[in-house]
């Protein structure tokens, strides 16, 4: 990850080429998702959605951990049911925005990723962690079942695995997170930045438009019955075939040369 000076801001951004690095910056609270931090993340993602120069996003945390989940002090100091409704609606919209973003989002995890922090990892398209990272949905330990985090996490890992995490509140290791399908890979801490950058480079050399088409299609089809999914993705393939980048990519393959993509998503 690029060197980033820690400022008095809940979110930091630094671009490295065509990759935008977003760093949650509440290190004293293990980057707990306060309303302010979630708003900062939402604004950053909304802005990036229209920036054609950005081809991938890396989401990271400052300090000793990735994200400890919701800010419990803020939750407890809320104004009752209506404030809780607003906060969880805000969090749900943020998680959906990550999936709706037309470019891939990679989570860079170190330390802990718990509760809504684990939800954040599961909501990202890809995830790379240091091999000493830990993941958990521990709300049951404090009388607050991780109901919203389980939406994203249960769409990443098998039912029995997530139920064990939810019902016991116990953590899993980075190696287990790879085995369960929550993250893509776990690497030594001193290789984390290298592994994240390497993964980002593999993505950013592809057609931005095709990636946008494919990411949208993936999240739509995965919730459909099989027959409907085939019908929908067939229409997506037809639309994809009509793009300039499909024509260029196929021609480049046949002519044994590197493709030259059009730098646009729409």
mmCIF file of C-alpha atoms in Angstrom:
data_model
loop_
_atom_site.group_PDB
_atom_site.id
_atom_site.type_symbol
_atom_site.label_atom_id
_atom_site.label_comp_id
_atom_site.label_asym_id
_atom_site.label_seq_id
_atom_site.Cartn_x
_atom_site.Cartn_y
_atom_site.Cartn_z
ATOM 1 C CA UNK A 1 0.000 0.000 0.000
ATOM 2 C CA UNK A 2 1.316 3.532 -0.733
ATOM 3 C CA UNK A 3 2.701 5.520 2.161
ATOM 4 C CA UNK A 4 -0.183 7.510 3.645
ATOM 5 C CA UNK A 5 0.127 10.184 6.280
ATOM 6 C CA UNK A 6 -2.484 9.683 8.992
ATOM 7 C CA UNK A 7 -4.584 12.835 9.129
ATOM 8 C CA UNK A 8 -7.543 13.920 11.228
ATOM 9 C CA UNK A 9 -10.038 12.323 8.863
ATOM 10 C CA UNK A 10 -12.060 9.096 9.076
ATOM 11 C CA UNK A 11 -11.031 8.096 5.548
ATOM 12 C CA UNK A 12 -7.891 8.635 3.517
ATOM 13 C CA UNK A 13 -7.468 8.252 -0.225
ATOM 14 C CA UNK A 14 -4.313 7.912 -2.262
ATOM 15 C CA UNK A 15 -4.186 6.852 -5.887
ATOM 16 C CA UNK A 16 -1.399 4.740 -7.298
ATOM 17 C CA UNK A 17 -1.750 4.706 -11.077
ATOM 18 C CA UNK A 18 -5.262 3.518 -11.880
ATOM 19 C CA UNK A 19 -5.877 2.038 -8.400
ATOM 20 C CA UNK A 20 -7.580 4.072 -5.663
ATOM 21 C CA UNK A 21 -6.509 3.156 -2.121
ATOM 22 C CA UNK A 22 -9.133 3.978 0.514
ATOM 23 C CA UNK A 23 -7.874 3.664 4.077
ATOM 24 C CA UNK A 24 -10.246 3.731 7.025
ATOM 25 C CA UNK A 25 -8.598 6.026 9.521
ATOM 26 C CA UNK A 26 -9.948 5.470 13.023
ATOM 27 C CA UNK A 27 -6.977 3.507 14.390
ATOM 28 C CA UNK A 28 -7.780 4.115 18.060
ATOM 29 C CA UNK A 29 -11.185 2.459 17.509
ATOM 30 C CA UNK A 30 -9.875 -0.290 15.231
ATOM 31 C CA UNK A 31 -11.623 1.520 12.365
ATOM 32 C CA UNK A 32 -15.083 0.865 13.799
ATOM 33 C CA UNK A 33 -17.806 1.865 11.350
ATOM 34 C CA UNK A 34 -19.138 5.077 12.824
ATOM 35 C CA UNK A 35 -21.789 6.973 10.898
ATOM 36 C CA UNK A 36 -19.100 9.470 9.881
ATOM 37 C CA UNK A 37 -16.771 6.807 8.524
ATOM 38 C CA UNK A 38 -19.586 5.112 6.624
ATOM 39 C CA UNK A 39 -20.613 8.454 5.112
ATOM 40 C CA UNK A 40 -17.007 9.110 4.076
ATOM 41 C CA UNK A 41 -16.778 5.678 2.458
ATOM 42 C CA UNK A 42 -20.131 6.167 0.705
ATOM 43 C CA UNK A 43 -19.075 9.536 -0.692
ATOM 44 C CA UNK A 44 -15.743 8.168 -1.873
ATOM 45 C CA UNK A 45 -17.356 5.212 -3.655
ATOM 46 C CA UNK A 46 -20.022 7.417 -5.231
ATOM 47 C CA UNK A 47 -17.306 9.685 -6.589
ATOM 48 C CA UNK A 48 -15.119 6.857 -7.854
ATOM 49 C CA UNK A 49 -18.079 5.384 -9.754
ATOM 50 C CA UNK A 50 -17.844 8.267 -12.230
ATOM 51 C CA UNK A 51 -14.038 8.450 -12.414
ATOM 52 C CA UNK A 52 -12.997 6.635 -15.566
ATOM 53 C CA UNK A 53 -9.316 6.831 -14.620
ATOM 54 C CA UNK A 54 -9.849 4.462 -11.651
ATOM 55 C CA UNK A 55 -9.917 0.764 -12.563
ATOM 56 C CA UNK A 56 -9.776 -0.840 -9.119
ATOM 57 C CA UNK A 57 -10.244 0.083 -5.462
ATOM 58 C CA UNK A 58 -8.281 -1.251 -2.499
ATOM 59 C CA UNK A 59 -9.989 -0.909 0.880
ATOM 60 C CA UNK A 60 -7.693 -1.015 3.895
ATOM 61 C CA UNK A 61 -7.549 -0.032 7.555
ATOM 62 C CA UNK A 62 -5.005 2.020 9.487
ATOM 63 C CA UNK A 63 -3.467 1.051 12.799
ATOM 64 C CA UNK A 64 -3.521 -2.458 14.218
ATOM 65 C CA UNK A 65 -6.586 -3.895 12.506
ATOM 66 C CA UNK A 66 -8.837 -3.758 9.455
ATOM 67 C CA UNK A 67 -12.233 -3.088 11.046
ATOM 68 C CA UNK A 68 -13.832 -4.027 14.362
ATOM 69 C CA UNK A 69 -17.414 -3.633 13.146
ATOM 70 C CA UNK A 70 -19.944 -1.053 14.266
ATOM 71 C CA UNK A 71 -18.995 1.617 16.774
ATOM 72 C CA UNK A 72 -20.669 0.258 19.902
ATOM 73 C CA UNK A 73 -20.284 3.518 21.790
ATOM 74 C CA UNK A 74 -22.144 5.312 19.023
ATOM 75 C CA UNK A 75 -24.809 2.602 18.962
ATOM 76 C CA UNK A 76 -25.389 2.869 22.685
ATOM 77 C CA UNK A 77 -25.518 6.669 22.636
ATOM 78 C CA UNK A 78 -28.148 6.721 19.872
ATOM 79 C CA UNK A 79 -31.582 8.260 20.232
ATOM 80 C CA UNK A 80 -33.501 5.006 20.265
ATOM 81 C CA UNK A 81 -35.081 2.852 17.597
ATOM 82 C CA UNK A 82 -35.167 5.462 14.828
ATOM 83 C CA UNK A 83 -31.452 6.217 15.129
ATOM 84 C CA UNK A 84 -30.645 2.500 15.032
ATOM 85 C CA UNK A 85 -32.795 2.113 11.916
ATOM 86 C CA UNK A 86 -30.923 4.937 10.182
ATOM 87 C CA UNK A 87 -27.525 3.523 11.102
ATOM 88 C CA UNK A 88 -28.198 -0.028 9.913
ATOM 89 C CA UNK A 89 -29.859 1.270 6.742
ATOM 90 C CA UNK A 90 -26.762 3.380 6.112
ATOM 91 C CA UNK A 91 -24.525 0.351 6.593
ATOM 92 C CA UNK A 92 -26.630 -1.834 4.294
ATOM 93 C CA UNK A 93 -26.544 0.810 1.558
ATOM 94 C CA UNK A 94 -22.755 1.036 1.891
ATOM 95 C CA UNK A 95 -22.338 -2.719 1.489
ATOM 96 C CA UNK A 96 -24.624 -2.732 -1.551
ATOM 97 C CA UNK A 97 -22.710 0.199 -3.044
ATOM 98 C CA UNK A 98 -19.518 -1.846 -2.991
ATOM 99 C CA UNK A 99 -21.215 -4.518 -5.073
ATOM 100 C CA UNK A 100 -22.849 -1.964 -7.375
ATOM 101 C CA UNK A 101 -19.591 -0.132 -8.043
ATOM 102 C CA UNK A 102 -18.668 -0.820 -11.687
ATOM 103 C CA UNK A 103 -15.058 -1.587 -10.794
ATOM 104 C CA UNK A 104 -13.586 -4.343 -8.592
ATOM 105 C CA UNK A 105 -13.005 -3.684 -4.894
ATOM 106 C CA UNK A 106 -10.219 -5.556 -3.088
ATOM 107 C CA UNK A 107 -10.136 -5.765 0.712
ATOM 108 C CA UNK A 108 -6.648 -5.599 2.255
ATOM 109 C CA UNK A 109 -6.989 -7.156 5.709
ATOM 110 C CA UNK A 110 -4.626 -7.147 8.649
ATOM 111 C CA UNK A 111 -5.345 -7.718 12.325
ATOM 112 C CA UNK A 112 -9.047 -8.155 13.022
ATOM 113 C CA UNK A 113 -12.106 -8.099 10.773
ATOM 114 C CA UNK A 114 -15.065 -8.648 13.062
ATOM 115 C CA UNK A 115 -18.867 -8.227 12.897
ATOM 116 C CA UNK A 116 -19.588 -5.484 10.342
ATOM 117 C CA UNK A 117 -15.871 -5.530 9.561
ATOM 118 C CA UNK A 118 -16.237 -9.152 8.487
ATOM 119 C CA UNK A 119 -19.329 -8.068 6.549
ATOM 120 C CA UNK A 120 -17.187 -5.459 4.805
ATOM 121 C CA UNK A 121 -14.672 -8.128 3.761
ATOM 122 C CA UNK A 122 -17.467 -10.356 2.453
ATOM 123 C CA UNK A 123 -19.003 -7.469 0.506
ATOM 124 C CA UNK A 124 -15.793 -6.749 -1.391
ATOM 125 C CA UNK A 125 -15.241 -8.582 -4.661
ATOM 126 C CA UNK A 126 -11.845 -9.938 -3.635
ATOM 127 C CA UNK A 127 -9.915 -10.102 -0.375
ATOM 128 C CA UNK A 128 -6.284 -10.623 0.601
ATOM 129 C CA UNK A 129 -5.211 -10.918 4.241
ATOM 130 C CA UNK A 130 -2.066 -11.229 6.267
ATOM 131 C CA UNK A 131 -1.793 -14.777 7.580
ATOM 132 C CA UNK A 132 -2.141 -13.591 11.177
ATOM 133 C CA UNK A 133 -5.492 -11.875 10.551
ATOM 134 C CA UNK A 134 -8.619 -13.134 12.321
ATOM 135 C CA UNK A 135 -12.282 -12.994 11.335
ATOM 136 C CA UNK A 136 -15.401 -13.277 13.465
ATOM 137 C CA UNK A 137 -19.103 -12.520 13.807
ATOM 138 C CA UNK A 138 -19.025 -12.279 17.608
ATOM 139 C CA UNK A 139 -22.191 -10.315 18.296
ATOM 140 C CA UNK A 140 -23.772 -13.210 20.209
ATOM 141 C CA UNK A 141 -21.124 -12.682 22.897
ATOM 142 C CA UNK A 142 -22.525 -9.235 23.716
ATOM 143 C CA UNK A 143 -26.206 -9.964 23.194
ATOM 144 C CA UNK A 144 -26.370 -8.502 19.689
ATOM 145 C CA UNK A 145 -26.615 -11.233 17.039
ATOM 146 C CA UNK A 146 -24.736 -10.386 13.835
ATOM 147 C CA UNK A 147 -27.868 -10.404 11.698
ATOM 148 C CA UNK A 148 -26.820 -7.885 9.045
ATOM 149 C CA UNK A 149 -23.208 -9.129 8.788
ATOM 150 C CA UNK A 150 -24.482 -12.651 8.159
ATOM 151 C CA UNK A 151 -26.199 -11.500 4.936
ATOM 152 C CA UNK A 152 -22.883 -10.880 3.198
ATOM 153 C CA UNK A 153 -20.840 -13.540 4.985
ATOM 154 C CA UNK A 154 -23.405 -16.302 4.359
ATOM 155 C CA UNK A 155 -23.173 -15.528 0.638
ATOM 156 C CA UNK A 156 -19.442 -16.233 0.785
ATOM 157 C CA UNK A 157 -19.073 -19.325 2.937
ATOM 158 C CA UNK A 158 -21.073 -22.556 3.454
ATOM 159 C CA UNK A 159 -24.096 -22.593 5.766
ATOM 160 C CA UNK A 160 -22.680 -24.797 8.497
ATOM 161 C CA UNK A 161 -19.499 -22.726 8.681
ATOM 162 C CA UNK A 162 -21.291 -19.402 9.072
ATOM 163 C CA UNK A 163 -23.771 -20.842 11.551
ATOM 164 C CA UNK A 164 -20.886 -22.008 13.721
ATOM 165 C CA UNK A 165 -19.326 -18.535 13.571
ATOM 166 C CA UNK A 166 -22.647 -16.850 14.359
ATOM 167 C CA UNK A 167 -23.771 -19.170 17.147
ATOM 168 C CA UNK A 168 -20.447 -19.476 18.965
ATOM 169 C CA UNK A 169 -19.012 -16.028 18.267
ATOM 170 C CA UNK A 170 -15.594 -17.628 17.903
ATOM 171 C CA UNK A 171 -13.027 -16.349 15.426
ATOM 172 C CA UNK A 172 -11.452 -18.122 12.471
ATOM 173 C CA UNK A 173 -7.908 -17.783 11.213
ATOM 174 C CA UNK A 174 -6.830 -16.406 7.850
ATOM 175 C CA UNK A 175 -6.067 -19.956 6.704
ATOM 176 C CA UNK A 176 -9.609 -21.022 7.616
ATOM 177 C CA UNK A 177 -11.014 -17.939 5.891
ATOM 178 C CA UNK A 178 -9.280 -19.060 2.683
ATOM 179 C CA UNK A 179 -10.574 -22.610 3.118
ATOM 180 C CA UNK A 180 -14.129 -21.364 3.743
ATOM 181 C CA UNK A 181 -14.055 -18.991 0.764
ATOM 182 C CA UNK A 182 -14.271 -15.723 2.706
ATOM 183 C CA UNK A 183 -10.944 -14.444 1.340
ATOM 184 C CA UNK A 184 -8.858 -15.267 -1.718
ATOM 185 C CA UNK A 185 -5.456 -15.662 -0.131
ATOM 186 C CA UNK A 186 -3.464 -15.245 3.062
ATOM 187 C CA UNK A 187 0.158 -14.139 2.902
ATOM 188 C CA UNK A 188 2.887 -13.207 5.376
ATOM 189 C CA UNK A 189 2.441 -9.650 6.693
ATOM 190 C CA UNK A 190 5.522 -8.407 4.847
ATOM 191 C CA UNK A 191 4.038 -9.612 1.553
ATOM 192 C CA UNK A 192 0.547 -8.195 2.005
ATOM 193 C CA UNK A 193 1.032 -5.004 0.008
ATOM 194 C CA UNK A 194 2.832 -6.881 -2.754
ATOM 195 C CA UNK A 195 0.069 -9.483 -3.020
ATOM 196 C CA UNK A 196 -2.670 -6.837 -3.117
ATOM 197 C CA UNK A 197 -0.848 -4.819 -5.776
ATOM 198 C CA UNK A 198 -0.206 -7.915 -7.864
ATOM 199 C CA UNK A 199 -3.888 -8.851 -7.761
ATOM 200 C CA UNK A 200 -4.902 -5.296 -8.677
ATOM 201 C CA UNK A 201 -2.501 -5.301 -11.646
ATOM 202 C CA UNK A 202 -4.032 -8.515 -12.970
ATOM 203 C CA UNK A 203 -7.406 -6.776 -13.001
ATOM 204 C CA UNK A 204 -6.538 -3.309 -14.252
ATOM 205 C CA UNK A 205 -5.026 -4.629 -17.487
ATOM 206 C CA UNK A 206 -8.462 -5.923 -18.514
ATOM 207 C CA UNK A 207 -11.196 -3.992 -20.341
ATOM 208 C CA UNK A 208 -12.909 -1.619 -17.855
ATOM 209 C CA UNK A 209 -16.191 -1.931 -19.701
ATOM 210 C CA UNK A 210 -16.127 -5.719 -19.736
ATOM 211 C CA UNK A 211 -15.286 -5.806 -16.029
ATOM 212 C CA UNK A 212 -18.239 -3.511 -15.311
ATOM 213 C CA UNK A 213 -20.579 -5.684 -17.363
ATOM 214 C CA UNK A 214 -19.307 -8.852 -15.709
ATOM 215 C CA UNK A 215 -19.414 -7.586 -12.130
ATOM 216 C CA UNK A 216 -22.994 -6.378 -12.476
ATOM 217 C CA UNK A 217 -24.010 -9.664 -14.083
ATOM 218 C CA UNK A 218 -22.375 -11.763 -11.385
ATOM 219 C CA UNK A 219 -24.243 -10.178 -8.499
ATOM 220 C CA UNK A 220 -27.556 -10.245 -10.353
ATOM 221 C CA UNK A 221 -27.382 -13.844 -11.532
ATOM 222 C CA UNK A 222 -26.157 -15.336 -8.280
ATOM 223 C CA UNK A 223 -29.513 -14.580 -6.610
ATOM 224 C CA UNK A 224 -31.638 -15.969 -9.485
ATOM 225 C CA UNK A 225 -32.957 -19.499 -10.033
ATOM 226 C CA UNK A 226 -30.762 -21.378 -12.529
ATOM 227 C CA UNK A 227 -33.121 -21.101 -15.503
ATOM 228 C CA UNK A 228 -33.604 -17.367 -14.989
ATOM 229 C CA UNK A 229 -29.866 -16.931 -14.469
ATOM 230 C CA UNK A 230 -29.108 -18.537 -17.837
ATOM 231 C CA UNK A 231 -31.718 -16.384 -19.567
ATOM 232 C CA UNK A 232 -30.335 -13.216 -17.992
ATOM 233 C CA UNK A 233 -26.657 -14.002 -18.602
ATOM 234 C CA UNK A 234 -27.366 -14.992 -22.204
ATOM 235 C CA UNK A 235 -28.700 -11.489 -22.799
ATOM 236 C CA UNK A 236 -25.605 -10.100 -21.074
ATOM 237 C CA UNK A 237 -23.342 -12.131 -23.380
ATOM 238 C CA UNK A 238 -25.180 -10.775 -26.420
ATOM 239 C CA UNK A 239 -24.760 -7.210 -25.151
ATOM 240 C CA UNK A 240 -21.104 -7.875 -24.372
ATOM 241 C CA UNK A 241 -20.511 -9.334 -27.863
ATOM 242 C CA UNK A 242 -21.720 -6.075 -29.395
ATOM 243 C CA UNK A 243 -19.070 -3.966 -27.619
ATOM 244 C CA UNK A 244 -15.933 -2.670 -29.312
ATOM 245 C CA UNK A 245 -13.793 -4.324 -26.666
ATOM 246 C CA UNK A 246 -15.196 -7.771 -27.439
ATOM 247 C CA UNK A 247 -14.413 -7.239 -31.123
ATOM 248 C CA UNK A 248 -10.940 -5.981 -30.265
ATOM 249 C CA UNK A 249 -10.251 -8.794 -27.777
ATOM 250 C CA UNK A 250 -11.279 -11.557 -30.156
ATOM 251 C CA UNK A 251 -9.309 -9.990 -33.024
ATOM 252 C CA UNK A 252 -6.230 -9.671 -30.803
ATOM 253 C CA UNK A 253 -6.516 -13.315 -29.740
ATOM 254 C CA UNK A 254 -6.782 -14.509 -33.344
ATOM 255 C CA UNK A 255 -3.948 -12.227 -34.454
ATOM 256 C CA UNK A 256 -1.780 -13.257 -31.472
ATOM 257 C CA UNK A 257 -1.255 -9.720 -30.160
ATOM 258 C CA UNK A 258 -2.153 -7.766 -27.037
ATOM 259 C CA UNK A 259 -5.566 -6.079 -27.104
ATOM 260 C CA UNK A 260 -5.931 -2.316 -26.923
ATOM 261 C CA UNK A 261 -8.998 -1.532 -24.841
ATOM 262 C CA UNK A 262 -11.206 1.519 -24.994
ATOM 263 C CA UNK A 263 -10.834 3.351 -21.681
ATOM 264 C CA UNK A 264 -14.484 3.641 -20.740
ATOM 265 C CA UNK A 265 -17.118 1.767 -18.745
ATOM 266 C CA UNK A 266 -20.366 2.972 -20.321
#
